[in-house]
PDB file of C-alpha atoms in Angstrom:
ATOM      1  CA  UNK A  25       5.015  21.786  -0.850  1.00  0.00           C
ATOM      2  CA  UNK A  26       2.682  21.499   2.099  1.00  0.00           C
ATOM      3  CA  UNK A  27       3.426  19.439   4.998  1.00  0.00           C
ATOM      4  CA  UNK A  28       1.178  16.740   4.011  1.00  0.00           C
ATOM      5  CA  UNK A  29       1.720  16.884   0.561  1.00  0.00           C
ATOM      6  CA  UNK A  30       5.468  16.017   2.114  1.00  0.00           C
ATOM      7  CA  UNK A  31       4.521  13.487   4.269  1.00  0.00           C
ATOM      8  CA  UNK A  32       2.134  11.630   1.142  1.00  0.00           C
ATOM      9  CA  UNK A  33       4.751  11.916  -1.210  1.00  0.00           C
ATOM     10  CA  UNK A  34       7.488   9.769   1.509  1.00  0.00           C
ATOM     11  CA  UNK A  35       4.731   7.190   2.116  1.00  0.00           C
ATOM     12  CA  UNK A  36       4.530   6.618  -1.441  1.00  0.00           C
ATOM     13  CA  UNK A  37       7.825   6.424  -1.803  1.00  0.00           C
ATOM     14  CA  UNK A  38       8.568   4.301   0.914  1.00  0.00           C
ATOM     15  CA  UNK A  39       4.921   2.165  -0.502  1.00  0.00           C
ATOM     16  CA  UNK A  40       6.913   1.805  -4.146  1.00  0.00           C
ATOM     17  CA  UNK A  41      10.318   0.543  -2.723  1.00  0.00           C
ATOM     18  CA  UNK A  42       9.401  -1.813  -0.070  1.00  0.00           C
ATOM     19  CA  UNK A  43       6.262  -3.404  -1.285  1.00  0.00           C
ATOM     20  CA  UNK A  44       7.536  -3.855  -5.197  1.00  0.00           C
ATOM     21  CA  UNK A  45      10.775  -5.579  -3.776  1.00  0.00           C
ATOM     22  CA  UNK A  46       8.371  -7.927  -1.357  1.00  0.00           C
ATOM     23  CA  UNK A  47       5.682  -8.826  -3.743  1.00  0.00           C
ATOM     24  CA  UNK A  48       8.504  -9.120  -6.330  1.00  0.00           C
ATOM     25  CA  UNK A  49      10.031 -11.566  -4.013  1.00  0.00           C
ATOM     26  CA  UNK A  50       7.149 -13.563  -3.178  1.00  0.00           C
ATOM     27  CA  UNK A  51       6.402 -14.205  -6.750  1.00  0.00           C
ATOM     28  CA  UNK A  52       9.598 -15.443  -7.924  1.00  0.00           C
ATOM     29  CA  UNK A  53       9.763 -17.588  -4.714  1.00  0.00           C
ATOM     30  CA  UNK A  54       6.454 -18.948  -5.578  1.00  0.00           C
ATOM     31  CA  UNK A  55       7.663 -19.628  -9.419  1.00  0.00           C
ATOM     32  CA  UNK A  56      10.789 -21.529  -8.207  1.00  0.00           C
ATOM     33  CA  UNK A  57       8.950 -23.632  -6.044  1.00  0.00           C
ATOM     34  CA  UNK A  58       7.109 -26.541  -5.796  1.00  0.00           C
ATOM     35  CA  UNK A  59       4.476 -26.604  -3.382  1.00  0.00           C
ATOM     36  CA  UNK A  60       1.551 -29.503  -2.554  1.00  0.00           C
ATOM     37  CA  UNK A  61      -1.600 -27.991  -2.319  1.00  0.00           C
ATOM     38  CA  UNK A  62      -1.531 -27.627   1.308  1.00  0.00           C
ATOM     39  CA  UNK A  63       2.290 -26.093   1.095  1.00  0.00           C
ATOM     40  CA  UNK A  64       1.059 -23.740  -1.394  1.00  0.00           C
ATOM     41  CA  UNK A  65      -1.962 -22.506   0.732  1.00  0.00           C
ATOM     42  CA  UNK A  66       0.180 -21.598   3.527  1.00  0.00           C
ATOM     43  CA  UNK A  67       2.848 -19.680   1.470  1.00  0.00           C
ATOM     44  CA  UNK A  68       0.446 -17.419  -0.086  1.00  0.00           C
ATOM     45  CA  UNK A  69      -1.059 -17.142   3.602  1.00  0.00           C
ATOM     46  CA  UNK A  70       2.450 -16.758   4.958  1.00  0.00           C
ATOM     47  CA  UNK A  71       3.198 -14.167   2.449  1.00  0.00           C
ATOM     48  CA  UNK A  72       0.278 -12.062   3.064  1.00  0.00           C
ATOM     49  CA  UNK A  73       0.506 -12.255   7.167  1.00  0.00           C
ATOM     50  CA  UNK A  74       4.050 -11.284   6.843  1.00  0.00           C
ATOM     51  CA  UNK A  75       3.442  -8.377   4.862  1.00  0.00           C
ATOM     52  CA  UNK A  76       1.934  -6.467   7.032  1.00  0.00           C
ATOM     53  CA  UNK A  77       4.343  -6.190  10.117  1.00  0.00           C
ATOM     54  CA  UNK A  78       7.059  -5.262   7.169  1.00  0.00           C
ATOM     55  CA  UNK A  79       5.185  -2.663   5.542  1.00  0.00           C
ATOM     56  CA  UNK A  80       3.900  -1.499   9.262  1.00  0.00           C
ATOM     57  CA  UNK A  81       8.219  -1.355   9.871  1.00  0.00           C
ATOM     58  CA  UNK A  82       9.139   0.351   7.273  1.00  0.00           C
ATOM     59  CA  UNK A  83       6.852   3.097   7.409  1.00  0.00           C
ATOM     60  CA  UNK A  84       7.656   4.069  10.542  1.00  0.00           C
ATOM     61  CA  UNK A  85      11.439   3.753  10.200  1.00  0.00           C
ATOM     62  CA  UNK A  86      10.880   5.997   7.225  1.00  0.00           C
ATOM     63  CA  UNK A  87       8.684   8.501   8.620  1.00  0.00           C
ATOM     64  CA  UNK A  88      11.247   8.654  11.788  1.00  0.00           C
ATOM     65  CA  UNK A  89      14.037   9.355   8.925  1.00  0.00           C
ATOM     66  CA  UNK A  90      11.586  11.926   7.222  1.00  0.00           C
ATOM     67  CA  UNK A  91      11.077  14.035  10.401  1.00  0.00           C
ATOM     68  CA  UNK A  92      14.650  13.648  10.999  1.00  0.00           C
ATOM     69  CA  UNK A  93      15.880  14.661   8.086  1.00  0.00           C
ATOM     70  CA  UNK A  94      13.231  17.852   8.026  1.00  0.00           C
ATOM     71  CA  UNK A  95      14.614  18.600  11.452  1.00  0.00           C
ATOM     72  CA  UNK A  96      18.166  18.852  10.036  1.00  0.00           C
ATOM     73  CA  UNK A  97      17.625  20.731   7.147  1.00  0.00           C
ATOM     74  CA  UNK A  98      14.376  23.312   8.750  1.00  0.00           C
ATOM     75  CA  UNK A  99      16.931  24.189  11.631  1.00  0.00           C
ATOM     76  CA  UNK A 100      15.398  23.410  14.425  1.00  0.00           C
ATOM     77  CA  UNK A 101      11.973  25.183  13.114  1.00  0.00           C
ATOM     78  CA  UNK A 102      10.002  22.326  12.445  1.00  0.00           C
ATOM     79  CA  UNK A 103       6.021  23.514  12.138  1.00  0.00           C
ATOM     80  CA  UNK A 104       3.647  21.226  13.209  1.00  0.00           C
ATOM     81  CA  UNK A 105       0.564  21.760  10.824  1.00  0.00           C
ATOM     82  CA  UNK A 106      -2.860  21.388  12.210  1.00  0.00           C
ATOM     83  CA  UNK A 107      -5.220  18.632  11.149  1.00  0.00           C
ATOM     84  CA  UNK A 108      -8.472  20.955   9.823  1.00  0.00           C
ATOM     85  CA  UNK A 109     -11.885  19.335   8.107  1.00  0.00           C
ATOM     86  CA  UNK A 110     -10.064  19.338   4.947  1.00  0.00           C
ATOM     87  CA  UNK A 111      -7.219  17.350   5.581  1.00  0.00           C
ATOM     88  CA  UNK A 112      -9.499  14.874   7.691  1.00  0.00           C
ATOM     89  CA  UNK A 113     -11.757  14.781   4.212  1.00  0.00           C
ATOM     90  CA  UNK A 114      -8.825  14.011   2.040  1.00  0.00           C
ATOM     91  CA  UNK A 115      -7.678  11.404   4.229  1.00  0.00           C
ATOM     92  CA  UNK A 116     -11.042   9.786   4.016  1.00  0.00           C
ATOM     93  CA  UNK A 117     -11.146  10.357   0.293  1.00  0.00           C
ATOM     94  CA  UNK A 118      -7.741   9.121  -0.106  1.00  0.00           C
ATOM     95  CA  UNK A 119      -8.657   5.392   1.790  1.00  0.00           C
ATOM     96  CA  UNK A 120     -12.152   5.533  -0.079  1.00  0.00           C
ATOM     97  CA  UNK A 121     -10.111   5.007  -3.405  1.00  0.00           C
ATOM     98  CA  UNK A 122      -8.044   2.401  -1.561  1.00  0.00           C
ATOM     99  CA  UNK A 123     -10.704   0.648  -0.371  1.00  0.00           C
ATOM    100  CA  UNK A 124     -12.813   0.519  -3.097  1.00  0.00           C
ATOM    101  CA  UNK A 125      -9.400  -0.616  -5.186  1.00  0.00           C
ATOM    102  CA  UNK A 126      -8.655  -3.845  -2.311  1.00  0.00           C
ATOM    103  CA  UNK A 127     -12.666  -4.211  -2.743  1.00  0.00           C
ATOM    104  CA  UNK A 128     -12.324  -5.089  -6.681  1.00  0.00           C
ATOM    105  CA  UNK A 129      -9.742  -7.200  -6.009  1.00  0.00           C
ATOM    106  CA  UNK A 130     -11.437  -8.918  -3.634  1.00  0.00           C
ATOM    107  CA  UNK A 131     -14.601  -9.539  -5.186  1.00  0.00           C
ATOM    108  CA  UNK A 132     -12.671 -10.432  -8.609  1.00  0.00           C
ATOM    109  CA  UNK A 133     -10.665 -13.367  -6.887  1.00  0.00           C
ATOM    110  CA  UNK A 134     -13.854 -14.318  -5.465  1.00  0.00           C
ATOM    111  CA  UNK A 135     -15.454 -14.591  -9.024  1.00  0.00           C
ATOM    112  CA  UNK A 136     -12.495 -16.341 -10.694  1.00  0.00           C
ATOM    113  CA  UNK A 137     -12.878 -18.847  -8.188  1.00  0.00           C
ATOM    114  CA  UNK A 138     -16.452 -18.866  -8.671  1.00  0.00           C
ATOM    115  CA  UNK A 139     -16.817 -19.027 -12.020  1.00  0.00           C
ATOM    116  CA  UNK A 140     -13.689 -19.720 -13.759  1.00  0.00           C
ATOM    117  CA  UNK A 141     -12.098 -22.269 -11.013  1.00  0.00           C
ATOM    118  CA  UNK A 142      -9.324 -20.367 -10.942  1.00  0.00           C
ATOM    119  CA  UNK A 143      -6.954 -21.541  -8.434  1.00  0.00           C
ATOM    120  CA  UNK A 144      -6.155 -20.510  -4.772  1.00  0.00           C
ATOM    121  CA  UNK A 145      -2.831 -19.270  -5.900  1.00  0.00           C
ATOM    122  CA  UNK A 146      -4.598 -16.612  -8.578  1.00  0.00           C
ATOM    123  CA  UNK A 147      -7.081 -15.794  -5.613  1.00  0.00           C
ATOM    124  CA  UNK A 148      -4.214 -14.784  -3.290  1.00  0.00           C
ATOM    125  CA  UNK A 149      -1.914 -13.332  -5.635  1.00  0.00           C
ATOM    126  CA  UNK A 150      -4.761 -11.070  -7.031  1.00  0.00           C
ATOM    127  CA  UNK A 151      -5.563  -9.980  -3.228  1.00  0.00           C
ATOM    128  CA  UNK A 152      -2.188  -9.462  -3.129  1.00  0.00           C
ATOM    129  CA  UNK A 153      -1.577  -6.786  -5.665  1.00  0.00           C
ATOM    130  CA  UNK A 154      -5.178  -5.066  -5.277  1.00  0.00           C
ATOM    131  CA  UNK A 155      -4.077  -4.199  -1.959  1.00  0.00           C
ATOM    132  CA  UNK A 156      -0.738  -3.031  -3.266  1.00  0.00           C
ATOM    133  CA  UNK A 157      -2.350  -1.048  -5.793  1.00  0.00           C
ATOM    134  CA  UNK A 158      -5.598   0.245  -3.373  1.00  0.00           C
ATOM    135  CA  UNK A 159      -2.366   1.441  -1.328  1.00  0.00           C
ATOM    136  CA  UNK A 160      -1.023   3.280  -3.749  1.00  0.00           C
ATOM    137  CA  UNK A 161      -3.620   4.649  -5.427  1.00  0.00           C
ATOM    138  CA  UNK A 162      -4.890   5.635  -2.206  1.00  0.00           C
ATOM    139  CA  UNK A 163      -1.893   8.019  -2.128  1.00  0.00           C
ATOM    140  CA  UNK A 164      -1.522   9.099  -5.161  1.00  0.00           C
ATOM    141  CA  UNK A 165      -5.196  10.556  -4.685  1.00  0.00           C
ATOM    142  CA  UNK A 166      -4.321  11.997  -1.534  1.00  0.00           C
ATOM    143  CA  UNK A 167      -1.261  13.769  -3.442  1.00  0.00           C
ATOM    144  CA  UNK A 168      -3.492  14.552  -5.760  1.00  0.00           C
ATOM    145  CA  UNK A 169      -6.305  16.313  -3.307  1.00  0.00           C
ATOM    146  CA  UNK A 170      -3.949  18.489  -1.503  1.00  0.00           C
ATOM    147  CA  UNK A 171      -2.406  19.655  -4.670  1.00  0.00           C
ATOM    148  CA  UNK A 172      -5.745  20.787  -6.703  1.00  0.00           C
ATOM    149  CA  UNK A 173      -8.288  20.627  -3.805  1.00  0.00           C
ATOM    150  CA  UNK A 174     -11.290  18.689  -3.505  1.00  0.00           C
TER     151      UNK A 174
END
């Protein structure tokens, strides 16, 4: 398994664990609370804004742990793989998958507001979940393209 595949696999595991627990926590807390309309909007906005630094911090910690573990098992012989055009293309394709899924979820949330008069909570929930699935499918795409080729 190449270095890039390992890094994407570690990213997938950290995304699955951290984001899944956070989303479950957010939805459980939402369903257990009673909000006024202003508090509800503030709750969803803070939940989405809070996931950004949480994901960044967890990704950094997991990546540092991965590099330390890799150094221990490689007996200090870590080979830095150079990124070439193929790696850049795979990264771009994975990011495109991720962005497309998120944008589709965002548009779906807006259509729900306009045509089906859904609530703001549904809109924020769809945006949160589409961002989560967008990130997951982007990582899956990168792993797939590294394994099968472009």
